[in-house]
């Protein structure tokens, strides 16, 4: 008897094709195109409106959330556009996919708006009096209320009002 071991790592299937490797840009594009195809096939635009909220900035400095990144001491929004991050590559892919769709998509582009608000994250301030300790993860990808998420709701509301006219 022969023992056979199969070690699987990150295989992706699309139809009958199995990819043993899929780069992030390629995977993201495929995911969005799959979503767009589903919307174009299944949504009746006379009865349904499709909204897509864009990507929000995370503001980590010195790494990501699990590799030393932090947003210590960020208490003021960015007021000078030269300090904003470059426009994320994923937004260009999203905008391209949406532009090719048959069904209209109301795109809530919050990317630049959230980039200005580096002060809007809970960071270490989730618990009063908290101090940053080595190895402590910071939350620079979620948002505090009131603030940035409220603006998203206002943008959605304004879009609903405008699209209803």
mmCIF file of C-alpha atoms in Angstrom, residues 79-164:
data_model
loop_
_atom_site.group_PDB
_atom_site.id
_atom_site.type_symbol
_atom_site.label_atom_id
_atom_site.label_comp_id
_atom_site.label_asym_id
_atom_site.label_seq_id
_atom_site.Cartn_x
_atom_site.Cartn_y
_atom_site.Cartn_z
ATOM 1 C CA UNK A 79 -5.238 69.826 5.051
ATOM 2 C CA UNK A 80 -2.591 69.851 2.306
ATOM 3 C CA UNK A 81 -3.344 67.622 -0.683
ATOM 4 C CA UNK A 82 0.373 66.923 -1.253
ATOM 5 C CA UNK A 83 0.338 64.681 1.866
ATOM 6 C CA UNK A 84 -2.377 62.382 0.528
ATOM 7 C CA UNK A 85 -1.538 58.820 -0.493
ATOM 8 C CA UNK A 86 -1.378 57.916 -4.179
ATOM 9 C CA UNK A 87 -4.719 56.835 -5.611
ATOM 10 C CA UNK A 88 -4.980 53.061 -4.954
ATOM 11 C CA UNK A 89 -4.471 50.796 -7.971
ATOM 12 C CA UNK A 90 -7.604 48.866 -7.058
ATOM 13 C CA UNK A 91 -9.781 51.907 -7.650
ATOM 14 C CA UNK A 92 -8.696 52.176 -11.282
ATOM 15 C CA UNK A 93 -9.637 48.528 -11.811
ATOM 16 C CA UNK A 94 -13.017 49.063 -10.131
ATOM 17 C CA UNK A 95 -13.745 52.177 -12.183
ATOM 18 C CA UNK A 96 -12.830 50.352 -15.394
ATOM 19 C CA UNK A 97 -15.107 47.386 -14.580
ATOM 20 C CA UNK A 98 -18.023 49.665 -13.648
ATOM 21 C CA UNK A 99 -17.594 51.666 -16.872
ATOM 22 C CA UNK A 100 -18.019 48.472 -18.929
ATOM 23 C CA UNK A 101 -21.230 47.346 -17.199
ATOM 24 C CA UNK A 102 -24.674 47.400 -18.827
ATOM 25 C CA UNK A 103 -26.492 48.080 -15.548
ATOM 26 C CA UNK A 104 -25.803 51.543 -14.127
ATOM 27 C CA UNK A 105 -23.849 51.534 -10.872
ATOM 28 C CA UNK A 106 -23.995 54.482 -8.493
ATOM 29 C CA UNK A 107 -20.386 54.680 -7.405
ATOM 30 C CA UNK A 108 -19.743 56.246 -3.999
ATOM 31 C CA UNK A 109 -16.065 57.127 -4.323
ATOM 32 C CA UNK A 110 -14.930 57.715 -0.747
ATOM 33 C CA UNK A 111 -11.232 57.080 -1.337
ATOM 34 C CA UNK A 112 -9.876 60.612 -1.455
ATOM 35 C CA UNK A 113 -12.351 61.848 1.152
ATOM 36 C CA UNK A 114 -11.180 59.250 3.698
ATOM 37 C CA UNK A 115 -7.530 59.855 2.898
ATOM 38 C CA UNK A 116 -7.859 63.354 4.366
ATOM 39 C CA UNK A 117 -9.101 61.932 7.685
ATOM 40 C CA UNK A 118 -6.043 60.223 9.172
ATOM 41 C CA UNK A 119 -7.366 61.381 12.547
ATOM 42 C CA UNK A 120 -10.641 59.444 12.232
ATOM 43 C CA UNK A 121 -9.398 56.001 13.320
ATOM 44 C CA UNK A 122 -9.907 54.556 16.801
ATOM 45 C CA UNK A 123 -6.199 53.669 16.906
ATOM 46 C CA UNK A 124 -5.187 52.949 20.497
ATOM 47 C CA UNK A 125 -7.842 55.347 21.777
ATOM 48 C CA UNK A 126 -10.562 52.676 21.767
ATOM 49 C CA UNK A 127 -10.036 52.401 25.544
ATOM 50 C CA UNK A 128 -9.565 55.639 27.504
ATOM 51 C CA UNK A 129 -6.016 56.179 28.773
ATOM 52 C CA UNK A 130 -4.565 53.422 26.599
ATOM 53 C CA UNK A 131 -0.870 53.717 25.719
ATOM 54 C CA UNK A 132 0.877 52.058 22.781
ATOM 55 C CA UNK A 133 2.928 49.054 23.858
ATOM 56 C CA UNK A 134 5.425 47.156 21.676
ATOM 57 C CA UNK A 135 3.590 44.494 19.709
ATOM 58 C CA UNK A 136 0.187 46.104 20.282
ATOM 59 C CA UNK A 137 -1.919 46.141 17.139
ATOM 60 C CA UNK A 138 -3.525 49.434 16.243
ATOM 61 C CA UNK A 139 -6.778 49.859 14.433
ATOM 62 C CA UNK A 140 -6.006 52.235 11.569
ATOM 63 C CA UNK A 141 -8.433 50.683 9.116
ATOM 64 C CA UNK A 142 -11.724 51.187 10.970
ATOM 65 C CA UNK A 143 -13.382 54.481 11.692
ATOM 66 C CA UNK A 144 -14.754 56.297 14.732
ATOM 67 C CA UNK A 145 -18.194 57.812 14.997
ATOM 68 C CA UNK A 146 -19.134 60.551 14.596
ATOM 69 C CA UNK A 147 -17.030 61.235 11.559
ATOM 70 C CA UNK A 148 -16.077 59.463 8.383
ATOM 71 C CA UNK A 149 -18.825 56.776 8.303
ATOM 72 C CA UNK A 150 -21.380 59.512 8.883
ATOM 73 C CA UNK A 151 -20.087 61.211 5.736
ATOM 74 C CA UNK A 152 -20.543 57.944 3.826
ATOM 75 C CA UNK A 153 -24.166 57.844 4.958
ATOM 76 C CA UNK A 154 -24.668 61.461 3.894
ATOM 77 C CA UNK A 155 -23.130 60.696 0.493
ATOM 78 C CA UNK A 156 -25.448 57.685 0.096
ATOM 79 C CA UNK A 157 -28.472 59.765 1.129
ATOM 80 C CA UNK A 158 -27.595 62.585 -1.292
ATOM 81 C CA UNK A 159 -27.087 60.042 -4.085
ATOM 82 C CA UNK A 160 -30.469 58.463 -3.355
ATOM 83 C CA UNK A 161 -32.143 61.880 -3.462
ATOM 84 C CA UNK A 162 -30.384 62.868 -6.694
ATOM 85 C CA UNK A 163 -31.076 59.545 -8.451
ATOM 86 C CA UNK A 164 -34.770 59.674 -7.510
#
